[in-house]
PDB file of C-alpha atoms and ligand atoms in Angstrom:
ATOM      1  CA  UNK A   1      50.486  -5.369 -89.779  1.00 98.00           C
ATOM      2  CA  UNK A   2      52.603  -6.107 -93.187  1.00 98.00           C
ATOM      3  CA  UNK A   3      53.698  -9.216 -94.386  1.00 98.00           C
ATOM      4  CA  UNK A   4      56.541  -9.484 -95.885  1.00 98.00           C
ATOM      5  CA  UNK A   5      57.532 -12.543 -98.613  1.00 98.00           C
ATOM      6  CA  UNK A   6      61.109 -10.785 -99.642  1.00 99.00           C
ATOM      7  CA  UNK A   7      63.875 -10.334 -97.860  1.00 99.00           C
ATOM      8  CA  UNK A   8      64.257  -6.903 -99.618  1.00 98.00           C
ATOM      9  CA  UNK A   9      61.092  -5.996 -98.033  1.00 98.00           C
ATOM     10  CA  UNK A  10      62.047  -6.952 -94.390  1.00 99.00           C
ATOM     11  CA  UNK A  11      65.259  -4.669 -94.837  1.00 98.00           C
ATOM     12  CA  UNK A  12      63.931  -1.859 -95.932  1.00 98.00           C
ATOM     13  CA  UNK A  13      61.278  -1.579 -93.260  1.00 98.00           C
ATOM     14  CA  UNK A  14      63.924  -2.927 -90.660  1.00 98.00           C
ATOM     15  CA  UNK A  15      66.141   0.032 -91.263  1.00 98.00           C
ATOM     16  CA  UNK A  16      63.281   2.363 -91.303  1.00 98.00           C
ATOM     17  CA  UNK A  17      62.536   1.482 -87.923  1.00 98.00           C
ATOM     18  CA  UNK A  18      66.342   1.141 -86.602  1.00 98.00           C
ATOM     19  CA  UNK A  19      66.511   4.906 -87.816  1.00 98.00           C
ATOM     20  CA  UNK A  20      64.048   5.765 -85.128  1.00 98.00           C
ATOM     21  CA  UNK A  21      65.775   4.708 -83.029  1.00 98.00           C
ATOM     22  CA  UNK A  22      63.101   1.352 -82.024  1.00 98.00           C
ATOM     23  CA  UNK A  23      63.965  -2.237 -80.910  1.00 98.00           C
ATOM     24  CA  UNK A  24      62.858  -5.150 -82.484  1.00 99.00           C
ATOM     25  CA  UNK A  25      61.984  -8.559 -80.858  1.00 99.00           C
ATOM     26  CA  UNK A  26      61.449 -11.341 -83.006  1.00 99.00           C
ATOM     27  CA  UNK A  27      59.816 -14.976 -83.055  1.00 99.00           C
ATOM     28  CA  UNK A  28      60.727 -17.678 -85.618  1.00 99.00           C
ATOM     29  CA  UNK A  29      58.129 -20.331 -86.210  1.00 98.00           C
ATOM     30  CA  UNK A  30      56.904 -22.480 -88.752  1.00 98.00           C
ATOM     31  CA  UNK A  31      53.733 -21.409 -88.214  1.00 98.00           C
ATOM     32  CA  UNK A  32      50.626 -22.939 -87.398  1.00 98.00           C
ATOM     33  CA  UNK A  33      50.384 -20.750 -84.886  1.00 98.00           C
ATOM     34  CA  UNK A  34      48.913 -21.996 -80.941  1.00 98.00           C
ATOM     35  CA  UNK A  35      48.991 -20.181 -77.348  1.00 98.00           C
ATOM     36  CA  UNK A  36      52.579 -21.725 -77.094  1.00 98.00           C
ATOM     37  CA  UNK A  37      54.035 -18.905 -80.326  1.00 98.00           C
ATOM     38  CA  UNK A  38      51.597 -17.089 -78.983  1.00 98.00           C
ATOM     39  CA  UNK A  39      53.422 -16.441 -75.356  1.00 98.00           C
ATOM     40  CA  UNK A  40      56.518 -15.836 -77.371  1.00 98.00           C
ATOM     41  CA  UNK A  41      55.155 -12.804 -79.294  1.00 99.00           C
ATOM     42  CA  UNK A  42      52.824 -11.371 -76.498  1.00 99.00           C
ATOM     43  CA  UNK A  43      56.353 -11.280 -74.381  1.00 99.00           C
ATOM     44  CA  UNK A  44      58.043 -10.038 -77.634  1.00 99.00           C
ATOM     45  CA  UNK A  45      55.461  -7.253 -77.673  1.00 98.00           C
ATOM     46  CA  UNK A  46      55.958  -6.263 -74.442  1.00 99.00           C
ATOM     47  CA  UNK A  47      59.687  -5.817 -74.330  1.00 99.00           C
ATOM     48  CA  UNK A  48      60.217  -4.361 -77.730  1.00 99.00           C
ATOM     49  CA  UNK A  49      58.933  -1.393 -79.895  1.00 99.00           C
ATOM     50  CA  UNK A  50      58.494  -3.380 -83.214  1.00 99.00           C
ATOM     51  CA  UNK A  51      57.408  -7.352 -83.134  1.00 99.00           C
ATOM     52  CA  UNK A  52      58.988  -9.699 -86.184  1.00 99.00           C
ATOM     53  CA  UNK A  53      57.326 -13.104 -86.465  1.00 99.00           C
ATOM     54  CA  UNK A  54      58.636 -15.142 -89.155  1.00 99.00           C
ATOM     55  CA  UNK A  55      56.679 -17.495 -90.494  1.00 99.00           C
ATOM     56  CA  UNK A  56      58.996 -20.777 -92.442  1.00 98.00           C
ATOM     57  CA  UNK A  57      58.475 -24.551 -92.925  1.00 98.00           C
ATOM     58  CA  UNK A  58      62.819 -24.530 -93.229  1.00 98.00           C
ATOM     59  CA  UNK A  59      63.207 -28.388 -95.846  1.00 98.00           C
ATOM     60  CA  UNK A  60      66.560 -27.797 -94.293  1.00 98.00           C
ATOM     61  CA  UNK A  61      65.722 -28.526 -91.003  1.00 98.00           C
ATOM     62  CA  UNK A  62      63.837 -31.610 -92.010  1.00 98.00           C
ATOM     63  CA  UNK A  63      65.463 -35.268 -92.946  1.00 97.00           C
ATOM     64  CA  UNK A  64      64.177 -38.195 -95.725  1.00 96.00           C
ATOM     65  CA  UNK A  65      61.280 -39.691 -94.863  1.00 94.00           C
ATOM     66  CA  UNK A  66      60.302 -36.744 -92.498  1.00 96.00           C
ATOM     67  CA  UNK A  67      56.808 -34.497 -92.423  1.00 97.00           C
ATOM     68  CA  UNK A  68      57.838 -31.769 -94.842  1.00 98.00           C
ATOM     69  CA  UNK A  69      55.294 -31.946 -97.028  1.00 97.00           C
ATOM     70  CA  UNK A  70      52.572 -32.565 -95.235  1.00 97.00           C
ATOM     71  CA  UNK A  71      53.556 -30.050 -91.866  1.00 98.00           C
ATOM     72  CA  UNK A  72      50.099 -28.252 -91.614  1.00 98.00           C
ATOM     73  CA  UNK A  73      50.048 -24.481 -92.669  1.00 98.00           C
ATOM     74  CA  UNK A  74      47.249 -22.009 -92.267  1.00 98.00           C
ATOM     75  CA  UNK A  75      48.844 -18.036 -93.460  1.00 98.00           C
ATOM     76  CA  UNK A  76      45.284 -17.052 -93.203  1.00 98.00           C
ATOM     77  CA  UNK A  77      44.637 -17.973 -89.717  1.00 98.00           C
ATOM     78  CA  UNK A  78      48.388 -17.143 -88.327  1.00 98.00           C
ATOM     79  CA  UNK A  79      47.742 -13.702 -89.826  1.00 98.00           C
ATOM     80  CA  UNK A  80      45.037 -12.682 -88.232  1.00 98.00           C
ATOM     81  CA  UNK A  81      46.767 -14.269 -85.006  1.00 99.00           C
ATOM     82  CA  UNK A  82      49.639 -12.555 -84.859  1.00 98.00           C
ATOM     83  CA  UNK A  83      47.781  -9.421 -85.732  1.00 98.00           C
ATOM     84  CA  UNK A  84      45.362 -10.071 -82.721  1.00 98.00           C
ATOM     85  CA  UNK A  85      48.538 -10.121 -80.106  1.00 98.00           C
ATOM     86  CA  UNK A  86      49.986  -6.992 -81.754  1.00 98.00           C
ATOM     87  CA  UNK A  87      52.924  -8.204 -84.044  1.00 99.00           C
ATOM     88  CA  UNK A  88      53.942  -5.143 -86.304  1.00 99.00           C
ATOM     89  CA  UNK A  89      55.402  -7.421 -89.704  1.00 99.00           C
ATOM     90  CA  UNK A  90      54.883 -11.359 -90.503  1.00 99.00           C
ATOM     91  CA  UNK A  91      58.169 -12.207 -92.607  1.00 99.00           C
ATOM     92  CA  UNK A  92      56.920 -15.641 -94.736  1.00 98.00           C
ATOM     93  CA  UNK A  93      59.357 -16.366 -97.249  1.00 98.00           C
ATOM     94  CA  UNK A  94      59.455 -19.634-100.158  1.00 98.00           C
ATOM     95  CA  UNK A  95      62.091 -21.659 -99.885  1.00 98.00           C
ATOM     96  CA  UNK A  96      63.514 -20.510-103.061  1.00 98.00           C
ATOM     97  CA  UNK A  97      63.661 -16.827-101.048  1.00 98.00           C
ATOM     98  CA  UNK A  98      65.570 -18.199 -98.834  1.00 98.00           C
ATOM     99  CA  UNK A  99      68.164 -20.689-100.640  1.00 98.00           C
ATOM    100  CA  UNK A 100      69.038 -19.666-103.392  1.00 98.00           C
ATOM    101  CA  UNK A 101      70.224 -21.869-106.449  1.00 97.00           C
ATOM    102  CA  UNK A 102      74.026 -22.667-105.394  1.00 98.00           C
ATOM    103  CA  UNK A 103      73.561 -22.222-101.672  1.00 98.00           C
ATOM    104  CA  UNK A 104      76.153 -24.437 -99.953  1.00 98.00           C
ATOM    105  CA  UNK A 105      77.146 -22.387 -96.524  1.00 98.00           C
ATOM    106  CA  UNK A 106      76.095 -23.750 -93.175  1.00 98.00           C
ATOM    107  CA  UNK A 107      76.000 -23.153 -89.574  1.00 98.00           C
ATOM    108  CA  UNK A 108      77.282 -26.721 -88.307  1.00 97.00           C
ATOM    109  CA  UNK A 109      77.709 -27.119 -84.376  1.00 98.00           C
ATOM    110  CA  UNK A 110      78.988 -30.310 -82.521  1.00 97.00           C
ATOM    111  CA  UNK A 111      78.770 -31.451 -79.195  1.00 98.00           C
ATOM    112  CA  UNK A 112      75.054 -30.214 -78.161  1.00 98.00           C
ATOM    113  CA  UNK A 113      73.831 -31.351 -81.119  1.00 98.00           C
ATOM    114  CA  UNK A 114      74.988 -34.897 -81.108  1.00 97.00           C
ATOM    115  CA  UNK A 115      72.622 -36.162 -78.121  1.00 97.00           C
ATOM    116  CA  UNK A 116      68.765 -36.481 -77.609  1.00 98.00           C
ATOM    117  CA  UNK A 117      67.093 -35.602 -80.855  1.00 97.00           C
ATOM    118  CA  UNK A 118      70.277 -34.980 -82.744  1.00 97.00           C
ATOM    119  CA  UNK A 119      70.413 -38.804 -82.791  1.00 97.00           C
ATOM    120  CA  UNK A 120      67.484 -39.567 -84.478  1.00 94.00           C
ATOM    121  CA  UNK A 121      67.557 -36.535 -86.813  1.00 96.00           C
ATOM    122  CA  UNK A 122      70.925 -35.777 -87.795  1.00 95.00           C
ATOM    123  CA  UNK A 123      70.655 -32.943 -90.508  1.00 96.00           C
ATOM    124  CA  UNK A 124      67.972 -31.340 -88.170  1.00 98.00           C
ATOM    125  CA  UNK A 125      70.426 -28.706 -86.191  1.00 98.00           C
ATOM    126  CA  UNK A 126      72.305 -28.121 -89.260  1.00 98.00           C
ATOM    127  CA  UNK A 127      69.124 -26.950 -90.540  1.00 98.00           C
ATOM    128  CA  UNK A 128      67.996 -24.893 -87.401  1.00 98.00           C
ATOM    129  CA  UNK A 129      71.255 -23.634 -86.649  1.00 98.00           C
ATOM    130  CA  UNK A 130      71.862 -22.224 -90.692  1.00 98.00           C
ATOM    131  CA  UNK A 131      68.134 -20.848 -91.055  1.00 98.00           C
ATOM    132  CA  UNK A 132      68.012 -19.222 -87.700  1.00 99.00           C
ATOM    133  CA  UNK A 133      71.027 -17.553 -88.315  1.00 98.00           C
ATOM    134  CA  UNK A 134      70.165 -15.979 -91.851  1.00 98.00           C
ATOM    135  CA  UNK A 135      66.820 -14.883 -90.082  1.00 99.00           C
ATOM    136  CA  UNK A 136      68.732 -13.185 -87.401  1.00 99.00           C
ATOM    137  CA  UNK A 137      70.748 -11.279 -90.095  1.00 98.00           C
ATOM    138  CA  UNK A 138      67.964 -10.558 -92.165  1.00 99.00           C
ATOM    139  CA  UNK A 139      66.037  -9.148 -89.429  1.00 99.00           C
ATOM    140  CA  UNK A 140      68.734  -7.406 -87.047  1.00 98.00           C
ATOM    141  CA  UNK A 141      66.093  -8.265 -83.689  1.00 99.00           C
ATOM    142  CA  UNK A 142      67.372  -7.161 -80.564  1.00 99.00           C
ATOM    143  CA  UNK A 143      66.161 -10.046 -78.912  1.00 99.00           C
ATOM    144  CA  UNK A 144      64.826 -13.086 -80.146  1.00 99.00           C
ATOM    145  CA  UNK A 145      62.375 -15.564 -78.562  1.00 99.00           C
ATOM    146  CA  UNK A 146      62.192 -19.195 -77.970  1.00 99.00           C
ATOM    147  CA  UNK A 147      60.310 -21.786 -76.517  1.00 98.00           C
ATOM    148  CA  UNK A 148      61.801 -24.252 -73.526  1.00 98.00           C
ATOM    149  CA  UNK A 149      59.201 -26.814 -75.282  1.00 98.00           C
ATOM    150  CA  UNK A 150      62.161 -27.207 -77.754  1.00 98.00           C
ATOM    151  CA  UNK A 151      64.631 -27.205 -75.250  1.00 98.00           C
ATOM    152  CA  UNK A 152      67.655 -28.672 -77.163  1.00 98.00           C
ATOM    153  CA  UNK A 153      66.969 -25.944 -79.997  1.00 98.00           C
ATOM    154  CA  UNK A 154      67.047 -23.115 -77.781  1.00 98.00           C
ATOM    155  CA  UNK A 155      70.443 -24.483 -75.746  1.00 98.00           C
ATOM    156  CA  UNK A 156      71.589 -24.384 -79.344  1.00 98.00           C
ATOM    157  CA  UNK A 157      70.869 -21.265 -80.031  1.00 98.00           C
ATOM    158  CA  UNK A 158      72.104 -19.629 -77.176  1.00 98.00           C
ATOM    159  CA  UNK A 159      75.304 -21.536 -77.783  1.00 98.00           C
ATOM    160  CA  UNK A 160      75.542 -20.021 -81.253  1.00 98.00           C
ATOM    161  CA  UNK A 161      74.848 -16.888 -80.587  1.00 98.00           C
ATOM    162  CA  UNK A 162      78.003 -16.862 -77.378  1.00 98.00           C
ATOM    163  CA  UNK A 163      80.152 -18.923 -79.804  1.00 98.00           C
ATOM    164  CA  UNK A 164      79.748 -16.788 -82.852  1.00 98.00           C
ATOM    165  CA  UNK A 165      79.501 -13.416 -81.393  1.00 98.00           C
ATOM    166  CA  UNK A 166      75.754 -12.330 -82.047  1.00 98.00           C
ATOM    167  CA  UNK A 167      74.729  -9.073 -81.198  1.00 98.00           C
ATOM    168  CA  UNK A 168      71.164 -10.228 -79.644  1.00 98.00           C
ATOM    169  CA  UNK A 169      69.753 -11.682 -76.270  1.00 98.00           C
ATOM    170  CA  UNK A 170      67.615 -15.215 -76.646  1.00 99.00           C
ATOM    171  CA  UNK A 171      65.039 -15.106 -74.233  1.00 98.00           C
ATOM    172  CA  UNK A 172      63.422 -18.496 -73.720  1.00 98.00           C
ATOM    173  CA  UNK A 173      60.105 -18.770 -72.923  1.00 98.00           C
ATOM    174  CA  UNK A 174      57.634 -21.539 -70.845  1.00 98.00           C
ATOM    175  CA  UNK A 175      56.097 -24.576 -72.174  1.00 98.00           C
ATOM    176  CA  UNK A 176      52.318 -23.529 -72.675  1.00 98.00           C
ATOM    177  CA  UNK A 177      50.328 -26.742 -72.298  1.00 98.00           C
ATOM    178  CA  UNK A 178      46.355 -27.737 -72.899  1.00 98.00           C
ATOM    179  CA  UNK A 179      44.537 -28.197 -70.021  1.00 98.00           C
ATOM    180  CA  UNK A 180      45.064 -31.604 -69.687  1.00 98.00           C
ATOM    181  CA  UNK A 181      48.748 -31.186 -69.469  1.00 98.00           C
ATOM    182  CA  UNK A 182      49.737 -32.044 -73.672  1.00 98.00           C
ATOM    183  CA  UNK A 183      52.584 -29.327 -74.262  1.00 98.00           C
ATOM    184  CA  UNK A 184      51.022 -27.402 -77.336  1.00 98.00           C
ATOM    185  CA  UNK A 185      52.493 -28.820 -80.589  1.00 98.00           C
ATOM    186  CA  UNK A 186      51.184 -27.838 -84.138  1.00 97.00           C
ATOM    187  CA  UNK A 187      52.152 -31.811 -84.649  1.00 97.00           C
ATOM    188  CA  UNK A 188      49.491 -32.261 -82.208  1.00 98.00           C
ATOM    189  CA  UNK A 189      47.146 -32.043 -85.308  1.00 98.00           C
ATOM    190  CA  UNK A 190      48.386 -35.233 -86.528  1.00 98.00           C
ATOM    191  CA  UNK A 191      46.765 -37.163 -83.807  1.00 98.00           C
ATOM    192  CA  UNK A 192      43.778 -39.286 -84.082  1.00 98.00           C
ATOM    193  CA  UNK A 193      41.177 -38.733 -80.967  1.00 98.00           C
ATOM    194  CA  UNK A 194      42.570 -42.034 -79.392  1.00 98.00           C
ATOM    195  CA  UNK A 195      45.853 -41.064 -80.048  1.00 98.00           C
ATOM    196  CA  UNK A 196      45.507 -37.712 -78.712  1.00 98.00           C
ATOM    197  CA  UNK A 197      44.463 -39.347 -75.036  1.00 98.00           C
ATOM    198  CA  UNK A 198      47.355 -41.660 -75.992  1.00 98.00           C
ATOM    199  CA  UNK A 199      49.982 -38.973 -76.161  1.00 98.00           C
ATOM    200  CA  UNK A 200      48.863 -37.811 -72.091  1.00 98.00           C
ATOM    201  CA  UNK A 201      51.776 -40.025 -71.951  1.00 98.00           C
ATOM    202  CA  UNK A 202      54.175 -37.801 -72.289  1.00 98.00           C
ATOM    203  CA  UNK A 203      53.208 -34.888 -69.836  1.00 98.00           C
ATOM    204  CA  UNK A 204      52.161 -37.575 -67.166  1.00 98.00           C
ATOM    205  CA  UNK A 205      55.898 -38.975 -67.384  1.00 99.00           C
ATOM    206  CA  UNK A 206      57.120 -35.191 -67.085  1.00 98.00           C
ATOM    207  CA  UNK A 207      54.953 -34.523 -63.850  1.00 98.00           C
ATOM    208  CA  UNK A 208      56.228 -37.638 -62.345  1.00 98.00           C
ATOM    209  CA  UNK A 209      60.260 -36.758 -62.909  1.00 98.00           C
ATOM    210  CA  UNK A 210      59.458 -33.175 -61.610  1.00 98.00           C
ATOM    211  CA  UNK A 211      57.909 -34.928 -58.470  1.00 98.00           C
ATOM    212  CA  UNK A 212      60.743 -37.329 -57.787  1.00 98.00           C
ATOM    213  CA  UNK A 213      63.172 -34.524 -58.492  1.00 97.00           C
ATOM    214  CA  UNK A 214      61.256 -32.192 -56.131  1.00 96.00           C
ATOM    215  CA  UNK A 215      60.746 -35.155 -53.309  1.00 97.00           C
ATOM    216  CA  UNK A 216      65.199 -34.676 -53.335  1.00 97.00           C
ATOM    217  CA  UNK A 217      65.701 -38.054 -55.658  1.00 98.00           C
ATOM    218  CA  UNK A 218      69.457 -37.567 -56.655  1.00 97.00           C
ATOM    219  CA  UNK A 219      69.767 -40.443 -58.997  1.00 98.00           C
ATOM    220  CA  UNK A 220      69.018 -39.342 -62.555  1.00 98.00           C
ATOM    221  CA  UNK A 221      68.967 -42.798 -63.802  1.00 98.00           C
ATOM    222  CA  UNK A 222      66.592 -43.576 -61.600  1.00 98.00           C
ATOM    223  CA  UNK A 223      64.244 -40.728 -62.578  1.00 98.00           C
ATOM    224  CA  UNK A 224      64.602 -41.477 -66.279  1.00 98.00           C
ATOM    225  CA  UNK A 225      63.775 -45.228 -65.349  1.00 98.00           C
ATOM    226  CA  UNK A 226      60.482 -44.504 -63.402  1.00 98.00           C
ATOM    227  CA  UNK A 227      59.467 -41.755 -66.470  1.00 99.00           C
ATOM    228  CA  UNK A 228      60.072 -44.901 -68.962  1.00 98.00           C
ATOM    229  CA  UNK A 229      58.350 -47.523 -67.018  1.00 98.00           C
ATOM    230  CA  UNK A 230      55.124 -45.004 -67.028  1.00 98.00           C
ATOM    231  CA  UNK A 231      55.444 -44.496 -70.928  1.00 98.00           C
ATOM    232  CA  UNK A 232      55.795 -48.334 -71.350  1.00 98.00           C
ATOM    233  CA  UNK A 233      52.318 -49.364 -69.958  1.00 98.00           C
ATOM    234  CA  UNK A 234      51.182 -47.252 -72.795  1.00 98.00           C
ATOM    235  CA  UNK A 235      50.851 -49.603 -75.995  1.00 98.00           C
ATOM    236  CA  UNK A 236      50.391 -46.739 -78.437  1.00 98.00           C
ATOM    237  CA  UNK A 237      53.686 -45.319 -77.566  1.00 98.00           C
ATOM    238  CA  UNK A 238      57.203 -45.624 -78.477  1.00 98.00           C
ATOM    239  CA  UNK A 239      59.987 -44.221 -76.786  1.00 98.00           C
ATOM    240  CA  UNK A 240      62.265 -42.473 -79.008  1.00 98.00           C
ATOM    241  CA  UNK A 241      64.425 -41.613 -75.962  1.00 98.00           C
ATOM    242  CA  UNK A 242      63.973 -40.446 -72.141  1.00 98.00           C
ATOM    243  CA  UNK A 243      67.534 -39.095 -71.145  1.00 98.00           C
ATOM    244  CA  UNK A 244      69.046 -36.387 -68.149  1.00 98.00           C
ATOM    245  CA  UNK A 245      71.369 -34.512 -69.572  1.00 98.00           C
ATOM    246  CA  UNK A 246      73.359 -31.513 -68.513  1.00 98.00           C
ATOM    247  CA  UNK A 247      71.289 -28.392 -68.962  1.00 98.00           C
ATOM    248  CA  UNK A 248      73.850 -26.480 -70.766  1.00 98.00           C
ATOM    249  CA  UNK A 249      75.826 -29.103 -72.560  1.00 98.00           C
ATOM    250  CA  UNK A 250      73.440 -30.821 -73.355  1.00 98.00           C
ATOM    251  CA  UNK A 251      75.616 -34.252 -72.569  1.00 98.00           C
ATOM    252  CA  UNK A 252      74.119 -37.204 -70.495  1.00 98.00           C
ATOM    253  CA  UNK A 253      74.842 -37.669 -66.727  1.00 98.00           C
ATOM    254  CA  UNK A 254      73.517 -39.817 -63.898  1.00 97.00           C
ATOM    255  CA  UNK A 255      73.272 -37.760 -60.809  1.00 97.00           C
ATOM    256  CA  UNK A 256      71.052 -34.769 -60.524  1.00 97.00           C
ATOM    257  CA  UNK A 257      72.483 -31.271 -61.067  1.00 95.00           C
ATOM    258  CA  UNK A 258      71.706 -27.804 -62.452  1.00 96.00           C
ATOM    259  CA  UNK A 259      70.576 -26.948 -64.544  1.00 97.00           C
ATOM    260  CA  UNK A 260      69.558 -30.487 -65.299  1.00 98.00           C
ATOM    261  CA  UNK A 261      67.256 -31.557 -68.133  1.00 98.00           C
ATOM    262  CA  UNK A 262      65.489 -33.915 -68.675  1.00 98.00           C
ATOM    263  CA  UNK A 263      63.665 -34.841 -72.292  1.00 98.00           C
ATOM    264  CA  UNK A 264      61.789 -37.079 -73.660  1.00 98.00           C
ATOM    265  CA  UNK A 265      60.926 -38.070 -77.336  1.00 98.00           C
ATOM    266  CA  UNK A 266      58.072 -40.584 -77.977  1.00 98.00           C
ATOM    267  CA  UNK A 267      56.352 -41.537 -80.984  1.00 98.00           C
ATOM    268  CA  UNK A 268      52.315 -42.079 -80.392  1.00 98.00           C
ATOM    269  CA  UNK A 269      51.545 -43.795 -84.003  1.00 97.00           C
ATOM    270  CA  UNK A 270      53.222 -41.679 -86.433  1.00 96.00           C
ATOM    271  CA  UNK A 271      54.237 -38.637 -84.849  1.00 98.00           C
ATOM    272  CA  UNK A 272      56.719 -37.759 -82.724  1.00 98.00           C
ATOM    273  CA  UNK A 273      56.189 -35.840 -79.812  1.00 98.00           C
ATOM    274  CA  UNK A 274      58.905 -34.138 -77.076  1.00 98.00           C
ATOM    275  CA  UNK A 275      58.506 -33.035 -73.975  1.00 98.00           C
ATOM    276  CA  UNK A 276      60.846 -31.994 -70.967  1.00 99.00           C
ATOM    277  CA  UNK A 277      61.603 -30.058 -67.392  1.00 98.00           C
ATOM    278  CA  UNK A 278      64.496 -28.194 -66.499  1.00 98.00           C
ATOM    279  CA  UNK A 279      65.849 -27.924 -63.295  1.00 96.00           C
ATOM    280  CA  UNK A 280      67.217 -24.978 -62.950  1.00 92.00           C
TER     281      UNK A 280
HETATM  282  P1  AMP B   1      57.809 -24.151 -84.275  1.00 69.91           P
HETATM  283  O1  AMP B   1      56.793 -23.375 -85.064  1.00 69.91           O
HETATM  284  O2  AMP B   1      57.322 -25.473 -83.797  1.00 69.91           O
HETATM  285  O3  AMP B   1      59.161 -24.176 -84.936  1.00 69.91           O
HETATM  286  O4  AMP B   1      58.024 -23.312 -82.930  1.00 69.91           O
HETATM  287  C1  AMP B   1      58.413 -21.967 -82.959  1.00 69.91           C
HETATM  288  C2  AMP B   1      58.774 -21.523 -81.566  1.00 69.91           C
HETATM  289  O5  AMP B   1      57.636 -21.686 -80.695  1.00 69.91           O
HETATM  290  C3  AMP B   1      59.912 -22.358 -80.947  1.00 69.91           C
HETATM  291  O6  AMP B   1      60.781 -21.490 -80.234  1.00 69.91           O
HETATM  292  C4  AMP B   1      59.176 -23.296 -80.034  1.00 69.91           C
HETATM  293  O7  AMP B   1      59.961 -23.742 -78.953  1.00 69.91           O
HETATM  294  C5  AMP B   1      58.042 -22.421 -79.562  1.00 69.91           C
HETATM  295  N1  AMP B   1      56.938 -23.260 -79.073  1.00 69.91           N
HETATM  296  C6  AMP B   1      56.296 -24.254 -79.754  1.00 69.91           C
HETATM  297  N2  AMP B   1      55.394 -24.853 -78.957  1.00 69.91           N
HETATM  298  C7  AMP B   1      55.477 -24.247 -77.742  1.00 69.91           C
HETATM  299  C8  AMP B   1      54.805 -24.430 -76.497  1.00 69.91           C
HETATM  300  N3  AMP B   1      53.880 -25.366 -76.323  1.00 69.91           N
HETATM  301  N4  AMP B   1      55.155 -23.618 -75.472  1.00 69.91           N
HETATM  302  C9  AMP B   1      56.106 -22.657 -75.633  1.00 69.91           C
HETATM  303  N5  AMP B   1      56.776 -22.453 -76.774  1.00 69.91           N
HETATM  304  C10 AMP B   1      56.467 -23.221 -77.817  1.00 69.91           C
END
């Protein structure tokens, strides 16, 4: 497995391998790397030839007074992960790789990105939207992989890709969860031991809006308000928001429908965790 810091190194070997004629799937991250990245790039490795997994704590994607600095990273451990599940080239650029001094164009999108956690972090998509697409140029994949843990992001994505004409497929991939039902989060590291029984919260609210959905409860509002009542008799969380929204807009409605989701963001001390279903 290579890794790759240049984006003249990625190229090179990308066209090497386009020449033979092989597809690529590829798996943005940040790294970090749990069993949730790792379901993206065991699927990438079984539907492509060559695996890409990019490893990139994006400052663009992250506002004032969030966890850039301190967002955990491990290239020793991630390595040897994504070597263990078969990935063919780790692409882990600096910052200064990828923006270069005068960099000032963007991928900007509206409507999906003004709801759920668009709200509370408003450069955030920007961010996503403009890395993810330089990525996608720099690496050519024929498909690219993404978690329905972030389900916003990867509505975005496929909505970027349609609107601006990209020659790829975005396959999105299940929430992988511990066994206790926490969606895996590298965030999940921030958590003190009480706060990590604390955060159960989330996944417990989930199970009950699948299970009023599934019992044929047609009133979204009413879903949302059972899911925040639960969260509420937990004092060590914060709702950041609980909302159904349309699955593919991404915009708020009060009556069940498909796709449907609904997402939840909830601080549990410090960090901020999300979780969701989709009813597809
Ligand atoms: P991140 O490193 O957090 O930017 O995540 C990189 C990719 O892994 C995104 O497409 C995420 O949605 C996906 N991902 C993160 N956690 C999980 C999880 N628990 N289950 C499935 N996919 C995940």
């Amino acid at each position: 497995m290579q890794i790759a810091t240049t984006i003249q190194e990625v190229r090179t070997q990308i066209k090497e391998w386009k020449k033979e004629g092989a597809s690529v799937g590829f798996v943005p991250t940040m790294g970090y790397l749990h069993e949730g990245h790792g379901s993206l790039i065991s699927r990438a490795r079984a539907e492509n030839d060559k695996v890409v997994v990019s490893i990139f704590v994006n400052p663009m994607q992250f506002g004032p007074g969030e966890d850039l600095e301190s967002y955990p990273r491990d290239l020793e451990k991630d390595s040897a992960y994504c070597e263990s599940l078969g990935a063919d080239l780790i692409f882990h650029p600096e910052p200064s790789e990828m923006y270069t001094e005068g960099f000032c164009s963007y991928v900007d999108m509206s409507v999906l990105t003004e709801e759920l956690c668009g709200l509370s972090r408003p450069v955030h998509f920007r961010g996503v939207c403009t890395v993810v697409n330089k990525l996608f140029n720099i690496v050519q994949p024929n498909r690219a992989y993404f978690g329905q843990k972030d389900a916003q992001q990867l509505a975005v994505i496929k909505r970027m890709v349609e609107d601006l004409n990209m020659d790829l497929e975005i396959i999105g991939c299940p929430i992988v969860r511990e066994e206790d039902g926490l969606a895996k989060s590298s965030r999940n590291t921030y958590l003190s031991a009480q706060e990590r029984q604390a955060a159960l919260v989330l996944s417990q609210a989930v199970a009950l809006g699948e299970k009023l959905a599934a019992d044929g409860e047609t009133d979204a509002k009413k879903i949302v308000g059972e899911m925040i009542a639960l969260i509420e008799k937990e004092p060590m969380a914060r709702i950041d928001y609980v909302k159904a929204v349309d699955g593919l807009t991404m915009q708020q409605i009060d009556t069940v429908k498909r796709p449907m989701l609904i997402a939840l963001a909830v601080y549990v001390g410090k960090t901020r965790l999300i979780d969701n279903f989709m009813l597809s």
